[in-house]
CSV table of C-alpha atoms in Angstrom, one decimal:
chain,number,residue,atom,x,y,z
D,1,UNK,CA,-14.9,3.1,24.7
D,2,UNK,CA,-17.4,1.2,22.6
D,3,UNK,CA,-14.8,-1.5,22.1
D,4,UNK,CA,-14.2,-1.8,25.9
D,5,UNK,CA,-10.6,-0.9,25.7
D,6,UNK,CA,-8.9,0.8,28.6
D,7,UNK,CA,-9.1,4.6,28.7
D,8,UNK,CA,-7.4,7.1,31.0
D,9,UNK,CA,-8.7,10.6,31.7
D,10,UNK,CA,-5.6,11.7,33.5
D,11,UNK,CA,-3.2,10.9,30.6
D,12,UNK,CA,-1.0,13.7,29.5
D,13,UNK,CA,-1.6,14.4,25.8
D,14,UNK,CA,1.8,16.0,25.4
D,15,UNK,CA,2.8,19.2,23.7
D,16,UNK,CA,2.5,20.2,20.1
D,17,UNK,CA,6.2,19.5,19.7
D,18,UNK,CA,5.5,15.8,20.6
D,19,UNK,CA,3.5,15.5,17.4
D,20,UNK,CA,5.9,16.8,14.7
D,21,UNK,CA,5.6,14.9,11.5
D,22,UNK,CA,8.4,14.4,8.9
D,23,UNK,CA,7.2,13.2,5.5
D,24,UNK,CA,9.5,10.8,3.7
D,25,UNK,CA,8.9,11.7,0.1
D,26,UNK,CA,11.0,8.7,-1.1
D,27,UNK,CA,8.2,6.3,-0.3
D,28,UNK,CA,5.7,7.9,-2.7
D,29,UNK,CA,5.5,7.0,-6.4
D,30,UNK,CA,3.9,8.8,-9.2
D,31,UNK,CA,2.8,7.8,-12.7
D,32,UNK,CA,6.2,8.4,-14.2
D,33,UNK,CA,7.8,6.1,-11.6
D,34,UNK,CA,5.2,3.4,-12.1
D,35,UNK,CA,5.4,3.5,-15.9
D,36,UNK,CA,9.2,3.2,-15.7
D,37,UNK,CA,8.9,0.4,-13.1
D,38,UNK,CA,6.3,-1.4,-15.2
D,39,UNK,CA,8.6,-1.4,-18.2
D,40,UNK,CA,11.6,-2.6,-16.1
D,41,UNK,CA,9.5,-5.5,-14.7
D,42,UNK,CA,8.3,-6.5,-18.2
D,43,UNK,CA,11.9,-6.5,-19.4
D,44,UNK,CA,13.1,-8.5,-16.4
D,45,UNK,CA,15.2,-5.6,-15.2
D,46,UNK,CA,13.4,-5.2,-11.9
D,47,UNK,CA,12.0,-7.7,-9.4
D,48,UNK,CA,9.8,-5.2,-7.7
D,49,UNK,CA,6.2,-6.1,-7.1
D,50,UNK,CA,3.1,-4.0,-7.5
D,51,UNK,CA,0.3,-5.0,-5.1
D,52,UNK,CA,-3.2,-3.8,-5.9
D,53,UNK,CA,-5.2,-3.6,-2.6
D,54,UNK,CA,-8.6,-3.5,-4.1
D,55,UNK,CA,-11.2,-6.2,-3.9
D,56,UNK,CA,-11.3,-8.8,-6.8
D,57,UNK,CA,-14.2,-7.1,-8.7
D,58,UNK,CA,-12.5,-3.7,-8.9
D,59,UNK,CA,-9.2,-5.4,-9.7
D,60,UNK,CA,-10.8,-7.5,-12.5
D,61,UNK,CA,-12.4,-4.4,-14.0
D,62,UNK,CA,-9.0,-2.8,-14.6
D,63,UNK,CA,-5.5,-2.7,-13.0
D,64,UNK,CA,-1.9,-1.9,-13.8
D,65,UNK,CA,-0.9,-4.9,-15.9
D,66,UNK,CA,2.0,-6.0,-13.7
D,67,UNK,CA,0.1,-5.6,-10.4
D,68,UNK,CA,-0.9,-8.6,-8.3
D,69,UNK,CA,-4.1,-8.5,-6.4
D,70,UNK,CA,-4.1,-8.7,-2.5
D,71,UNK,CA,-7.2,-7.2,-0.9
D,72,UNK,CA,-6.3,-4.9,2.0
D,73,UNK,CA,-9.0,-6.4,4.2
D,74,UNK,CA,-6.9,-9.6,4.4
D,75,UNK,CA,-4.7,-7.6,6.8
D,76,UNK,CA,-7.7,-6.8,9.1
D,77,UNK,CA,-9.1,-8.6,12.0
D,78,UNK,CA,-12.9,-8.9,12.3
D,79,UNK,CA,-12.9,-5.8,14.5
D,80,UNK,CA,-11.2,-3.7,11.8
D,81,UNK,CA,-7.8,-3.6,13.6
D,82,UNK,CA,-4.6,-4.6,11.8
D,83,UNK,CA,-3.5,-8.2,12.2
D,84,UNK,CA,-0.3,-9.0,14.2
D,85,UNK,CA,3.0,-8.6,12.3
D,86,UNK,CA,3.6,-12.3,11.9
D,87,UNK,CA,0.1,-12.7,10.4
D,88,UNK,CA,0.7,-9.9,7.9
D,89,UNK,CA,4.0,-11.6,6.9
D,90,UNK,CA,2.2,-15.0,6.5
D,91,UNK,CA,-0.5,-13.5,4.3
D,92,UNK,CA,2.1,-12.0,2.1
D,93,UNK,CA,4.0,-15.2,1.8
D,94,UNK,CA,0.8,-17.2,1.1
D,95,UNK,CA,-0.1,-14.7,-1.6
D,96,UNK,CA,3.1,-15.2,-3.4
D,97,UNK,CA,4.6,-11.8,-2.4
D,98,UNK,CA,8.3,-12.0,-1.9
D,99,UNK,CA,9.1,-9.9,1.2
D,100,UNK,CA,12.8,-9.6,0.3
D,101,UNK,CA,11.9,-7.6,-2.9
D,102,UNK,CA,10.6,-4.0,-3.2
D,103,UNK,CA,6.8,-3.8,-2.9
D,104,UNK,CA,4.8,-0.9,-4.3
D,105,UNK,CA,1.2,-0.6,-2.9
D,106,UNK,CA,-1.5,0.6,-5.2
D,107,UNK,CA,-5.3,0.5,-5.4
D,108,UNK,CA,-8.0,2.7,-6.9
D,109,UNK,CA,-7.1,6.1,-5.5
D,110,UNK,CA,-4.6,5.5,-2.7
D,111,UNK,CA,-6.8,4.8,0.3
D,112,UNK,CA,-6.8,0.9,0.4
D,113,UNK,CA,-3.1,0.9,-0.6
D,114,UNK,CA,-2.3,3.1,2.3
D,115,UNK,CA,-3.8,0.6,4.7
D,116,UNK,CA,-1.8,-2.2,3.1
D,117,UNK,CA,1.3,0.0,3.2
D,118,UNK,CA,0.8,0.6,7.0
D,119,UNK,CA,0.1,-3.1,7.7
D,120,UNK,CA,3.4,-3.9,6.0
D,121,UNK,CA,5.2,-1.2,8.0
D,122,UNK,CA,3.6,-2.6,11.2
D,123,UNK,CA,5.0,-6.0,10.2
D,124,UNK,CA,8.5,-4.6,9.9
D,125,UNK,CA,8.8,-4.1,6.1
D,126,UNK,CA,11.0,-1.1,5.0
D,127,UNK,CA,11.5,-1.8,1.3
D,128,UNK,CA,7.9,-0.6,0.4
D,129,UNK,CA,6.4,2.3,-1.4
D,130,UNK,CA,3.0,3.8,-2.0
D,131,UNK,CA,1.6,4.8,-5.4
D,132,UNK,CA,-1.0,7.2,-3.9
D,133,UNK,CA,-2.3,8.2,-7.3
D,134,UNK,CA,-3.0,4.6,-8.0
D,135,UNK,CA,-5.4,3.3,-10.8
D,136,UNK,CA,-7.2,6.7,-11.1
D,137,UNK,CA,-4.0,8.5,-11.9
D,138,UNK,CA,-2.6,5.7,-14.0
D,139,UNK,CA,-5.7,5.6,-16.3
D,140,UNK,CA,-5.9,9.4,-16.5
D,141,UNK,CA,-2.2,9.6,-17.5
D,142,UNK,CA,-2.7,6.9,-20.2
D,143,UNK,CA,-5.7,8.8,-21.6
D,144,UNK,CA,-3.7,12.0,-21.7
D,145,UNK,CA,-0.8,10.2,-23.3
D,146,UNK,CA,-3.0,9.1,-26.2
D,147,UNK,CA,-5.1,12.2,-26.5
D,148,UNK,CA,-5.1,13.8,-29.9
């Protein structure tokens, strides 16, 4: 209402059955997936792209070595809504992201990456994944790997 968008009091909300959710577990990546993908990318065996959705200061402080930085807010309009699909596609292209290749979205803890993932879905991308554990899980896993 604050935004001045149309509202309807008489709109039928639907039944509980109208809101069933099916989770596609194939879109989610974990540390093992990312470590394997990171190795494949480094060896030239994969052309997948990891996109880190954090702002430049957080990215510069530490990131998955093969990840490119693309701040999630670039996909937002000034009012916080997601940009139009063609704008999302243009941002990706201008940022050097190849839309024809698999894209894995990551960030600090999965929140910003989720926004980028949904912006890409909104733009019609299907060959995308989400590393919801993101940098926090990645670093924790590395520490555990080298613990004595």
